[in-house]
Each structure stands twice: as C-alpha cells, then as structure tokens.
Coordinates of C-alpha atoms and ligand atoms in Angstrom, one line a residue:
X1426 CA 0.0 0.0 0.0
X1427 CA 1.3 3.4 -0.9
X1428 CA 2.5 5.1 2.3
X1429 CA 1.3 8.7 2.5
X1430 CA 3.4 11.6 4.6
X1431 CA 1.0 14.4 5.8
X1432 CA 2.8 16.4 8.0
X1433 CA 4.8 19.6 9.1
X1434 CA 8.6 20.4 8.9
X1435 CA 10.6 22.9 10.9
X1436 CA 14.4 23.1 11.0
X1437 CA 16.9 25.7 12.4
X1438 CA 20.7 26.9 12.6
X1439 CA 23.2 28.7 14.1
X1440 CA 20.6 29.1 17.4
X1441 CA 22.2 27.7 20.4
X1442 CA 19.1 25.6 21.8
X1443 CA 18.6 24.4 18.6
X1444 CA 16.6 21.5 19.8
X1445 CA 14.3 23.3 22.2
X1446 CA 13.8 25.9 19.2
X1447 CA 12.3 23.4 16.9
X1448 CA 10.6 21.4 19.8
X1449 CA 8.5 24.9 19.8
X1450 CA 8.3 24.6 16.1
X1451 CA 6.9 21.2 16.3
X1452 CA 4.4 22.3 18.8
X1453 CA 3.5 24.9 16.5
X1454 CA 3.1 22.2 13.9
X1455 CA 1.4 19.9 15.7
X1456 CA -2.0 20.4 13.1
X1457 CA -0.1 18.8 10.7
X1458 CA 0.4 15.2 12.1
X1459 CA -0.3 13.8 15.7
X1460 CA 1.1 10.2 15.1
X1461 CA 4.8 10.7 15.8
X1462 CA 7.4 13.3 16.3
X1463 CA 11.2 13.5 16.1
X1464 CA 14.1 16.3 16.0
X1465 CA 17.5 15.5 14.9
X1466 CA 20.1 18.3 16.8
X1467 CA 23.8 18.6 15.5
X1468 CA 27.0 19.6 17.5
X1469 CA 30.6 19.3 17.1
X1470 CA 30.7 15.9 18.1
X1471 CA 28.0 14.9 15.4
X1472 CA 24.2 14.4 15.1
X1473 CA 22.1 12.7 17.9
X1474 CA 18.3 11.9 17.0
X1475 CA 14.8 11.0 19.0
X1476 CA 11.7 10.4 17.8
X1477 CA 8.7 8.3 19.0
X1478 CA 4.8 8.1 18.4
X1479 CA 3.1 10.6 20.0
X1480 CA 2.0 14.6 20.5
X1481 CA 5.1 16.7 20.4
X1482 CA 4.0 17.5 24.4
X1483 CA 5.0 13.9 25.0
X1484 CA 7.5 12.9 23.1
X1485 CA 9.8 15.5 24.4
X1486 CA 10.6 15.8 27.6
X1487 CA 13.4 18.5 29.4
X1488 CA 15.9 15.5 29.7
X1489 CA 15.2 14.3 26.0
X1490 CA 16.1 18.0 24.7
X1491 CA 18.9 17.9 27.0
X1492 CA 20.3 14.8 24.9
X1493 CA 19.6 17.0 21.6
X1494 CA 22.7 19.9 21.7
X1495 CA 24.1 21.5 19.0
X1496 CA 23.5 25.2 17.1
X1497 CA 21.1 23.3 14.3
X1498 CA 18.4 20.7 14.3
X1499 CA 15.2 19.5 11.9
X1500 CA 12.3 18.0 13.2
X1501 CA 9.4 16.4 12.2
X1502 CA 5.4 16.1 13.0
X1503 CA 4.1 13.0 11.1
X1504 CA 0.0 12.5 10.8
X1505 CA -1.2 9.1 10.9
X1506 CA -1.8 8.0 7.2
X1507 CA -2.8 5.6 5.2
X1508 CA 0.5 3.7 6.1
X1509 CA -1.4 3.2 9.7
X1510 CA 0.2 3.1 12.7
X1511 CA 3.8 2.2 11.7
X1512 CA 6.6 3.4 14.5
X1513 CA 9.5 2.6 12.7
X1514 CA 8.1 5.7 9.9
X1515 CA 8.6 8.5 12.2
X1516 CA 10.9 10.9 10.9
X1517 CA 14.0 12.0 10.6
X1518 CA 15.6 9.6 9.8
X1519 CA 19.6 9.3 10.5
X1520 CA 22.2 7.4 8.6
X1521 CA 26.1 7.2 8.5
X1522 CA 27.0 6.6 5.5
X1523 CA 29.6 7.9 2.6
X1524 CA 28.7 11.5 3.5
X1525 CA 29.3 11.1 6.9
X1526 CA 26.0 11.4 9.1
X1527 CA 22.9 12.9 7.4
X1528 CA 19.6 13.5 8.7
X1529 CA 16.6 13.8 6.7
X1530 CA 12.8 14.5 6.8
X1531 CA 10.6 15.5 4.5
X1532 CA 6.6 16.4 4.0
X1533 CA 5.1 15.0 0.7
X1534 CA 4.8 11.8 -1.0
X1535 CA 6.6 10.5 -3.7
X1536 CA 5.1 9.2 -6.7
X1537 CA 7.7 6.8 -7.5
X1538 CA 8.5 5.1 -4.2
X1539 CA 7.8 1.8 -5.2
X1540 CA 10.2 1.2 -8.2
X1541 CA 12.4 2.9 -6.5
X1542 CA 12.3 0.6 -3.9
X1543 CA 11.9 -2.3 -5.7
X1544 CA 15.2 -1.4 -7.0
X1545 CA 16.8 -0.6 -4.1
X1546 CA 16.3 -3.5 -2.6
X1547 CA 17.0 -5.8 -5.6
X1548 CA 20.8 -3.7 -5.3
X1549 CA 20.9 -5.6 -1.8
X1550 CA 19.5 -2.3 0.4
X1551 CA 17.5 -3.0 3.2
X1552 CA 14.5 -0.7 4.7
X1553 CA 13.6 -0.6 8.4
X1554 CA 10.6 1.3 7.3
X1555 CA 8.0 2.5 4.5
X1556 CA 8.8 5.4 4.7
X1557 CA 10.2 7.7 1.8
X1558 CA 13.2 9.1 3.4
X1559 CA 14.7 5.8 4.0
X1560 CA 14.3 5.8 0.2
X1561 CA 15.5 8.8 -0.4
X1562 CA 18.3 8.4 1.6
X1563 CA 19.8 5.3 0.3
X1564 CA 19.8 7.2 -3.1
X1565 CA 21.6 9.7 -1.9
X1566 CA 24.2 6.8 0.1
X1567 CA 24.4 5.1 -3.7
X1568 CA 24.3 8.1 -6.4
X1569 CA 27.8 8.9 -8.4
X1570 CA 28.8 12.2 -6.7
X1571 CA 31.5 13.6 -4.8
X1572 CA 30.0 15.0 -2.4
X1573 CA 26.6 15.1 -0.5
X1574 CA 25.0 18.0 -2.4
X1575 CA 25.3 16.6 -5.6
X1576 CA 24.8 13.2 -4.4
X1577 CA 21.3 14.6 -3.1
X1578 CA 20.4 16.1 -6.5
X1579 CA 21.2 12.9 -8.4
X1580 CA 18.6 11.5 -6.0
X1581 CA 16.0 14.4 -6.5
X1582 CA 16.3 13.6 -10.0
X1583 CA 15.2 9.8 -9.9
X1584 CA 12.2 10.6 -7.7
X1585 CA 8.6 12.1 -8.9
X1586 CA 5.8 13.5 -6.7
X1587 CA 6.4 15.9 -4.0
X1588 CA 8.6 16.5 -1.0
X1589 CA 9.8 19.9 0.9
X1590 CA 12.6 18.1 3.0
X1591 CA 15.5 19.7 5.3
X1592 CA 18.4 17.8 5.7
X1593 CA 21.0 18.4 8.8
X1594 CA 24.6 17.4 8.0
X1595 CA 27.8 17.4 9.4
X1596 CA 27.9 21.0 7.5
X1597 CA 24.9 22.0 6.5
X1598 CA 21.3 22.3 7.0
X1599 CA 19.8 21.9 3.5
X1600 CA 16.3 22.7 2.7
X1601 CA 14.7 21.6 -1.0
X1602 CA 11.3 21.6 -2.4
X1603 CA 10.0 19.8 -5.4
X1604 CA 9.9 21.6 -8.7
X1605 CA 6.2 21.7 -8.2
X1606 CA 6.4 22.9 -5.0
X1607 CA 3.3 20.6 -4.2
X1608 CA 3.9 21.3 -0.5
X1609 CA 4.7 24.4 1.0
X1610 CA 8.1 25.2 3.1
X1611 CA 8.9 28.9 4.0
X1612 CA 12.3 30.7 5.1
X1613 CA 12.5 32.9 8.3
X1614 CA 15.8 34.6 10.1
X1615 CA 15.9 35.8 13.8
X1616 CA 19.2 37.7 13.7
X1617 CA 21.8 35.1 12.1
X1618 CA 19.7 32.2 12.9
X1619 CA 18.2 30.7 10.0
X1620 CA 15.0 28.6 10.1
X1621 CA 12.3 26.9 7.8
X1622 CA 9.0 25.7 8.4
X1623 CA 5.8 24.1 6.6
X1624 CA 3.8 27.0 8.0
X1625 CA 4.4 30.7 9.6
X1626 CA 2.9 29.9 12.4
X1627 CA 6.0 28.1 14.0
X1628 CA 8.0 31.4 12.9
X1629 CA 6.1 33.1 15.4
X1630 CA 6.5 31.2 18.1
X1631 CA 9.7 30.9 18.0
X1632 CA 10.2 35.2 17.1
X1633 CA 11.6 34.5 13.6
X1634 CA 10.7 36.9 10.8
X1635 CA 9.0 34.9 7.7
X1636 CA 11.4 36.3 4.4
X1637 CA 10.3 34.6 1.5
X1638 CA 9.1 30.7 0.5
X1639 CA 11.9 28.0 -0.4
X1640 CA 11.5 28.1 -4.3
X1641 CA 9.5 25.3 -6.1
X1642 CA 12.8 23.8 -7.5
X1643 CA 15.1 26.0 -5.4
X1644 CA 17.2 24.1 -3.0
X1645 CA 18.9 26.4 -0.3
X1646 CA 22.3 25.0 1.4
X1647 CA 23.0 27.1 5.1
X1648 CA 27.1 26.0 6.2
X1649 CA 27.0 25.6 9.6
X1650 CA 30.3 26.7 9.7
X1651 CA 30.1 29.9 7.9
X1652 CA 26.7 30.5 8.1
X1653 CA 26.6 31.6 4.3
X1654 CA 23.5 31.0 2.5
X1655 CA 23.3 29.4 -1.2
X1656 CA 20.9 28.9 -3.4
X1657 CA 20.5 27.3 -6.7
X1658 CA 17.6 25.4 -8.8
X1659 CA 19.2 21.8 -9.9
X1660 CA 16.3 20.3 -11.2
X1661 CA 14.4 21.0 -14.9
X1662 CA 12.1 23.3 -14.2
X1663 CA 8.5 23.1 -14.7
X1664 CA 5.3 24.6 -14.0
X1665 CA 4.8 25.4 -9.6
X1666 CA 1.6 24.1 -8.6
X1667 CA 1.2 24.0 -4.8
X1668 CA -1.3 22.1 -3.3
X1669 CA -4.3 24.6 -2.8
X1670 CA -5.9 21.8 -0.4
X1671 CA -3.3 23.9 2.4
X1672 CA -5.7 26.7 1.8
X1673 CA -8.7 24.6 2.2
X1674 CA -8.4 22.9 5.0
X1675 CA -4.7 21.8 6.0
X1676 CA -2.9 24.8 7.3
X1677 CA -3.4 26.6 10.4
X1678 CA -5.5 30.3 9.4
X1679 CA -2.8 32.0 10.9
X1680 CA -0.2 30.6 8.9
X1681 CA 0.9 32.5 5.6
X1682 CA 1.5 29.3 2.7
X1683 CA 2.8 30.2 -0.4
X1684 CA 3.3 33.8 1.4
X1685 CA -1.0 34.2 1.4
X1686 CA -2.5 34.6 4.6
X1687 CA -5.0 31.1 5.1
X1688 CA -7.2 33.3 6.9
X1689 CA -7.9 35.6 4.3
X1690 CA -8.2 33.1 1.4
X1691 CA -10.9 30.8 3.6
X1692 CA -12.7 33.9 4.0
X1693 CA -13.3 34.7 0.5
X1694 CA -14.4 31.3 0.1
X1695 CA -17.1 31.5 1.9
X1696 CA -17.8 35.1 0.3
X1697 CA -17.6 33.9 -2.9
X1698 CA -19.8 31.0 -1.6
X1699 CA -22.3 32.6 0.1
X1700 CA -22.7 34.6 -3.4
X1701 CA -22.8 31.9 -5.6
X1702 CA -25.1 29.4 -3.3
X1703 CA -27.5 32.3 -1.0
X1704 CA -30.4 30.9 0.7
X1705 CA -32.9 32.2 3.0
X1706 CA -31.1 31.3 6.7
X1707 CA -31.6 32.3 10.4
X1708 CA -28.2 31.6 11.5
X1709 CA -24.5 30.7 10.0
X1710 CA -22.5 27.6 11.6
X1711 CA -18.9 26.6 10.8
X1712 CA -18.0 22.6 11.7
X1713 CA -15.4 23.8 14.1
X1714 CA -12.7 23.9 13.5
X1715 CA -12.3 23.6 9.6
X1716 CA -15.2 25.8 8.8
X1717 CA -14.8 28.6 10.9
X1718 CA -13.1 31.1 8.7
X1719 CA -15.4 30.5 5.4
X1720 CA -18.7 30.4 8.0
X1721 CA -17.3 34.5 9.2
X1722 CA -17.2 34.8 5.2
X1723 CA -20.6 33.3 4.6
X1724 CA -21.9 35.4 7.3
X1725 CA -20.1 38.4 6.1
X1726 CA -21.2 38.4 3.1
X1727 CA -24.9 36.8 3.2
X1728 CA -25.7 39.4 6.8
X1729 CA -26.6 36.4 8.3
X1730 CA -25.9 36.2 11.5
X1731 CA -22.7 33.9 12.8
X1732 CA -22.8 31.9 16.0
X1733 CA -20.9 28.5 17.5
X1734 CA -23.7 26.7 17.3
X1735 CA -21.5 23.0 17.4
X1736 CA -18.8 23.5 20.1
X1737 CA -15.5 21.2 19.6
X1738 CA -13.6 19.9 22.6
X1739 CA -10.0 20.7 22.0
X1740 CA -8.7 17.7 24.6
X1741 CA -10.0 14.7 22.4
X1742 CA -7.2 12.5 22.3
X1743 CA -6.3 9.6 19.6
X1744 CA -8.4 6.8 21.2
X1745 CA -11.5 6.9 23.0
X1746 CA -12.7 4.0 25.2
X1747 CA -16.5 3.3 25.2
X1748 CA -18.5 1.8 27.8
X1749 CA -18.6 -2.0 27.4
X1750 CA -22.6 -2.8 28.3
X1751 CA -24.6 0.3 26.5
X1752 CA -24.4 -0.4 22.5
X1753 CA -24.0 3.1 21.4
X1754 CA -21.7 4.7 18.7
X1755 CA -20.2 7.9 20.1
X1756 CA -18.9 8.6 16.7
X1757 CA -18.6 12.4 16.3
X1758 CA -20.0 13.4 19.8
X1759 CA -17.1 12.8 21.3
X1760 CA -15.9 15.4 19.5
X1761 CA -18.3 17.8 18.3
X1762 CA -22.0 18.9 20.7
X1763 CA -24.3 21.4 19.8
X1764 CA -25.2 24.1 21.8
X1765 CA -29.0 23.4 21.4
X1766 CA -30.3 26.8 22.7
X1767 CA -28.8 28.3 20.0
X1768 CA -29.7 26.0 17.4
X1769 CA -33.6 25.1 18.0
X1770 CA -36.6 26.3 15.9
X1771 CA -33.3 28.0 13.8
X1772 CA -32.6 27.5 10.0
X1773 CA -29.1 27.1 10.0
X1774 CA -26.6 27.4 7.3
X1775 CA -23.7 25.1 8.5
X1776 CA -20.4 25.4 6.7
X1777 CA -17.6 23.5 6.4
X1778 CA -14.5 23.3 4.7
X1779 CA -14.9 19.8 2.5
X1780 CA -16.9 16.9 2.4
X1781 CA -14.5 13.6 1.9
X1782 CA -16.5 10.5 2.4
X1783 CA -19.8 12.6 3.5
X1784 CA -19.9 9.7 6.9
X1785 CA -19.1 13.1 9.4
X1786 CA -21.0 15.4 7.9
X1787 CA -24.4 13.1 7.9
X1788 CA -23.4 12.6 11.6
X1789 CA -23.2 16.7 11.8
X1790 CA -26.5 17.4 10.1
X1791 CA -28.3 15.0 11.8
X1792 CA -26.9 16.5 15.4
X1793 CA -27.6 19.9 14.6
X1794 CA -31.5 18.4 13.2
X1795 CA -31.9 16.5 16.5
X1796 CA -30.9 19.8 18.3
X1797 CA -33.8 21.3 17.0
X1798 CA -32.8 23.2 13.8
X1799 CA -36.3 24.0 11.2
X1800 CA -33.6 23.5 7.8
X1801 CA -30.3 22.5 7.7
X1802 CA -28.4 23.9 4.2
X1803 CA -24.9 22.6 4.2
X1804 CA -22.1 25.2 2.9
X1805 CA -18.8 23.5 1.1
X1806 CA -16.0 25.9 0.8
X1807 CA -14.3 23.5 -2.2
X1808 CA -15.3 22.5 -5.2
X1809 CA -16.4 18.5 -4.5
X1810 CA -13.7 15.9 -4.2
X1811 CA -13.6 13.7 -6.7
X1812 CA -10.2 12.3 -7.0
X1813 CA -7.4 10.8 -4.2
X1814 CA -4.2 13.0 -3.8
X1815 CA -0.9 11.5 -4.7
X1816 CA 0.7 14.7 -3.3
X1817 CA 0.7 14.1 0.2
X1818 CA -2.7 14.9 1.5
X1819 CA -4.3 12.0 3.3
X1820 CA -7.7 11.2 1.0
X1821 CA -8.8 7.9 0.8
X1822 CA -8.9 5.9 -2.6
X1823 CA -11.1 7.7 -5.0
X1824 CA -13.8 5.0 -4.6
X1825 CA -14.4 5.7 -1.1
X1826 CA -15.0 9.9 -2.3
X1827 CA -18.5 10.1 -2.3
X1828 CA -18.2 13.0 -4.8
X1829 CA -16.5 10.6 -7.1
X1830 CA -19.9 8.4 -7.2
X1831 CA -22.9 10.6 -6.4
X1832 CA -24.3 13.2 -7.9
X1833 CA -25.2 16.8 -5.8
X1834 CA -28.9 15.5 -5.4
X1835 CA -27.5 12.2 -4.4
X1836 CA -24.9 14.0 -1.9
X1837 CA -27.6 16.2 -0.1
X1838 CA -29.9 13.2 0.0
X1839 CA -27.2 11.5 2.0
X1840 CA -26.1 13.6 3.7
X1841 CA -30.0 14.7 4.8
X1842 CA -29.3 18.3 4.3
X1843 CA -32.5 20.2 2.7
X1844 CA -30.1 21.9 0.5
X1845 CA -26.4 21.7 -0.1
X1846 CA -23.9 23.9 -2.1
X1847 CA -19.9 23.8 -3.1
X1848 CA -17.7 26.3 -4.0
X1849 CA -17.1 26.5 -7.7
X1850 CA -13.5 25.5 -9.0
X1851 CA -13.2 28.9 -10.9
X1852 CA -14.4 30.5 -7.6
X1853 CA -11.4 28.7 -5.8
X1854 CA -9.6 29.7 -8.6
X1855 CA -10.3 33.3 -7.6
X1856 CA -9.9 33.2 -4.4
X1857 CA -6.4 32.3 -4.4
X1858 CA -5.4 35.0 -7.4
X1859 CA -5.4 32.5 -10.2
X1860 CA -5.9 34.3 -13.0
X1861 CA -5.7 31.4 -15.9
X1862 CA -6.3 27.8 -12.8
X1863 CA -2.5 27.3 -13.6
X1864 CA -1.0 28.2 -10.8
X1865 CA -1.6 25.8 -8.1
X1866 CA -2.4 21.8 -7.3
X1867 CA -6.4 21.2 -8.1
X1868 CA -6.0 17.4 -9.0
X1869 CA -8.4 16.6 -5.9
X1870 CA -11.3 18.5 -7.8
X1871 CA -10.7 17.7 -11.4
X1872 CA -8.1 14.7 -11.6
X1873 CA -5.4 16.6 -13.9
X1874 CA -2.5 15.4 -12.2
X1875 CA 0.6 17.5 -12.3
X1876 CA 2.5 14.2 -12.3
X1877 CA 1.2 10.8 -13.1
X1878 CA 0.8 8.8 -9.9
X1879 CA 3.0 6.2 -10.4
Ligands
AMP646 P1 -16.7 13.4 5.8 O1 -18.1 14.0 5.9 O2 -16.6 12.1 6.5 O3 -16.3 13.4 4.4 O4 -15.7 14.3 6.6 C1 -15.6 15.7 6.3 C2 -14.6 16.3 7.3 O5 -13.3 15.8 7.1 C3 -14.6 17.8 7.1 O6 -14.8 18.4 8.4 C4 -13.1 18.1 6.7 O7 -12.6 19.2 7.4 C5 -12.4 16.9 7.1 N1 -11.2 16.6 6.3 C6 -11.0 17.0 5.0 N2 -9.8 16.5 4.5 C7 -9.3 15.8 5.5 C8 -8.0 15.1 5.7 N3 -7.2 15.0 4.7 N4 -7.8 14.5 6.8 C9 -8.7 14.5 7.9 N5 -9.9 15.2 7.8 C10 -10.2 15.8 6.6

C-alpha cells in the first residue's frame, strides 16, 4: 500500500538551543500530524536523533532536549496515514553513510517510491521502514557524486511527486522543495539564525521573521560553519503548482502558505460561496474547527448572522474508550456537541470546509436536526472531491469519495441536508489570485494530475 506523509517540517541553525527551538516549532506544527514526532540536533561531536509516536508534548521531555545539543536541528510532526500506525516511519531519519551522518525529513509523497524501492532492494539495500526518506536516503548513500550536495540532487532527479525536505549534515542544513512545489516550506531569520518551516505559524513562536518561500525547485544549502546562504535550482524546471488543499483545509488560518494569509483566502471562500449558493437562513454555523473562517465569510457576506452553534472539545485524544454494556456509537460526539439553545426552531446554514466520504458530515447534520434546527443547508468551501491525492494529503482511494460516485442530489440526499452547495472550481480559482487555474495543485477537484501517480 502506498505510504502517505501528511505532515509539518521545521528546521533551524546557528541558534544555540537548537533542539528546544524546533521542539516549539513542532508544537507549533502539531495540526499537521499527531502520530509521531522527532528532531534531529547537530553539535561538534555529530548528530544525535529522537523520535517516538506521539504529540510533540509527550515525546519530548526537558531530559530528552537535553540529549539533543548542538546550534542546528530538523524535526518532524508526522500524521497518521494511510500507512497506519507504523513506529519505525517517524521521521527523521539518521544514517552514516559515505557522507558522513545525514539527517533527513521530509513532507510530501513521492510518486515513484515503489520502483524505486523495488530497485533498491534488488541492489541488496535494506529498509527498516516504509517510509520515503529511508528511500531517499539510500539514493543519496548510492548516487555517483562527490560529495553530498550533488549526491542529493542525483537522488532528487530519480524521484517524482512531491517533497519539501531539510536535511542536517555534518555541515549544512539543506532545505529543497520539489519543482512543483506541491507542498509548502517557507524561510525565516531571527538575527543570524536561519529557520524553515511548513507554515508561519511556527516562525512566530519561536520570534523569527518569515522572508520569502523556499523556491519550487530551489534548494537552499545554510554552512553551519560559515553560516553563508546558497541557493540554486538543480532540477528542470517546470510549471509550480502548490497544493491549494493547504488553503482549504490543512494549514493553520494564521499561517501564511505560499506567502498568502489562510485566513484571508478561507474567508473569501465563503464570500464567494455565500454569493454563488444564498439561501434564506436564520443563522451561519462553521464545523469547528475547519469551517470557521469561510462560516465568518458566509456570514459576512450573506448578513446572516454567525454563532458557534456545534462546540469542539479541543482535549479529544487519539483513542476513546466506550462503555462496554450500552451499544451506542459515540462517533462524532465525542468530538463535536451542539449548543441546542442556539440552534432550536433556527434555519441554519452550517459550513464547512470539505466533504471527503460525506460519513461526518451526515453525523453533523443530523446532530444539529436532532438539536432542534427547522432546515439545515450545508455550505462546502471547495469545489467536491472527486479524485485521491498523490501529493501528500491524506484522502482515501477515489472509490471511497463520495463525490466521485454521487451526484449533488444524491450527496444532499445522504447527507440529509434540505439543501447543499460547493464552491465552484473557478471561484477557488479566484480566491487564491489564479488568474488562468495554472498556478496551483487542483487534481483533488478535477483529476489533472501534475505528475502521473505512479
Ligand atoms: P466526511 O463527511 O466524512 O467526508 O468528513 C468531512 C470532514 O473531514 C470535514 O470536516 C473536513 O474538514 C475533514 N477533512 C477533509 N480533509 C481531511 C483530511 N485530509 N484528513 C482529515 N480530515 C479531513
């Protein structure tokens, strides 16, 4: 089964708690994958690595970030995937090998693991995991080069898909991004430290300025002995087409990714869809938390009213145990209640961000119905999804996308709302600046994939 890498990257250097800086980094991260976490710190006397399943919170403790010295470290938030619960996949991952030690995590998924692989292990390699980087890094152990920068863009040129990776060396701390730039990685300084991150947010934790994104294509080499910064683009270049799914629904709103501002982008979704699918409404509800910014745009722009009428608690962990004598599925009320006062005799315009395999949202519309709401007109701030990403975003296989095999009557009959409406792809399109739909990833919405899934 194709192993799938959601999840956030942070990396930093010439900051002398390296380790604690990206454990805040991490934390600030931690949206983008709960399963496992790991940082990789680098001193004079080498690199020295932990990771283990788990929040960032527990992984780490004082003592553990004690173990992690040095002036540079990367570290890694993975979600759990489609690859299930697989320890041995956390990230980074650490070898010593012809280029001394190197450290290496990456968000994204590679199109071509497989053959790859296949090869790999047919050459006599052998994998302690499924993930990626171990593949990645065993090209980089085998390709004809001299020396570790050109060793890693020999391997960047036998993979596909997408990856934003950083890389801690003996001497550097390399950051690349795909020539896609599927997934987004952005560049911050804090005096002469350096640092990267998947989103902005982790900059501001940790007081670094945000100066520009990492370059679809670009790869950007920091010498952790000079601190001198160098750039260059090694692969062909081609079209950028970052993944506009970050926008959607992945990033935090009060991240800038792709140097936009999520906030303001999900807000002019749900303008743009509360102008393209009105309706006569008492009341506008986001599905906390992924609605929230296109229900204030909704709301914004329709003048009907905005209120939490489904309240989220924040403290839901990654297993729940039920009671063992009643026979009752908790489901999404473990998660999600509605605030019933709010809700009863209302017709309520309940937005949210996507609709995957439309299970949740029946579960929502029915809650907010049982908690007394007259209509119930579901709001999707994306066009529907239609087609599995290949890219790095967790979606199941396009069978299981409800969009890919119901119609919009078929959906809302589902679903039981009185009346549903999406965001139009052009719409998205809009929102995000897109003049001519070129400029980003839409392949969830229409299937034209940038690169063929392998
Ligand atoms: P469903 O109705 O079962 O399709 O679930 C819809 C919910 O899944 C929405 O609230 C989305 O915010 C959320 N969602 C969308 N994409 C993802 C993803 N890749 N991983 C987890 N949840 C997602």
């Amino acid at each position: 089964m194709p192993f799938r890498d959601e999840c956030g990257v942070f990396g930093i250097c010439h900051q002398a708690e390296a380790s604690r800086q990206t454990y805040l980094g991490l934390y600030a991260l931690q949206h983008r994958g709960q399963e496992a976490a790991g940082i990789c710190s680098g001193d004079e006397q080498g690199l020295h690595l932990h990771k283990s399943q788990g929040y960032v919170a527990d992984v780490f403790t004082e003592a553990v970030l004690d173990a992690l010295p040095g002036d540079a470290a990367i570290g890694h938030t993975r979600y759990s995937t489609t690859g299930g619960n697989v320890a041995s996949a956390a990230h980074p991952f650490l070898i010593h090998g012809r280029f001394g030690q190197v450290a290496l995590c990456h968000n994204g998924n590679l199109t071509n693991t497989e053959a790859l692989r296949t090869r790999l292990i047919a050459d006599g390699h052998t994998f302690t995991s499924p993930s990626d980087s171990e593949v990645l890094l065993a090209l980089i152990n085998r390709a004809q080069a001299d020396n570790l920068e050109d060793a890693l863009v020999a391997a960047l040129r036998e993979t596909q898909g997408a990856y934003s990776l950083l890389i801690l060396t003996e001497d550097a701390l390399i950051a690349a991004r795909d020539p896609h730039g599927f997934r987004p990685l952005g560049m911050g300084h804090l005096g002469e430290t350096v640092a990267f991150s998947s989103e902005t947010c982790a900059f501001d934790l940790v007081g670094a300025q945000y100066e520009r994104d990492v370059q679809p294509g670009e790869m950007v080499v920091v010498s952790r002995r000079t601190g001198e910064i160098r750039s260059w683009f090694p692969l062909p270049k081609v079209q950028p087409r970052p993944c506009v799914f970050e926008h959607i629904y992945f990033a935090r709103p009060d991240s800038l990714v792709y140097g936009r501002s999520v906030m303001v982008a999900r807000r002019e979704m749900g303008r743009r869809l509360a102008l393209r699918h009105p309706v006569e409404a008492d009341l506008v509800v986001p599905v906390p938390d992924s609605g929230v910014s296109a229900a204030l745009g909704y709301s914004e722009q329709s003048g009907i009213s905005f209120d939490f009428g489904i309240i989220r608690n924040h403290y839901v962990g990654r297993t729940f145990i039920e009671p063992k004598q009643t026979i009752r599925s908790f489901g999404v009320k473990v998660k999600l209640n509605p605030v019933r006062h709010l809700l009863a005799g209302k017709r309520v315009v309940l937005v949210d961000d996507s609709i995957v395999r439309g299970t949740t949202s029946k579960k929502i519309v029915q809650m907010v119905r049982e908690a007394g709401a007259r209509e119930v007109h579901m709001r999707i701030a994306c066009p529907p999804t239609t087609h599995s990403c290949f890219y790095g975003i967790d979606t199941p296989k396009r069978q299981h996308l409800i969009a890919s095999y119901m119609s919009l009557a078929e959906i809302t009959a589902f679903v039981e709302a009185d009346t549903l409406g999406y965001l139009d792809l052009e719409d998205l399109e809009g929102c995000m600046g897109d003049q001519d739909g070129q400029n980003f990833c839409y392949a969830c919405f229409t299937g034209d994939y940038p690169v063929v899934p392998g």
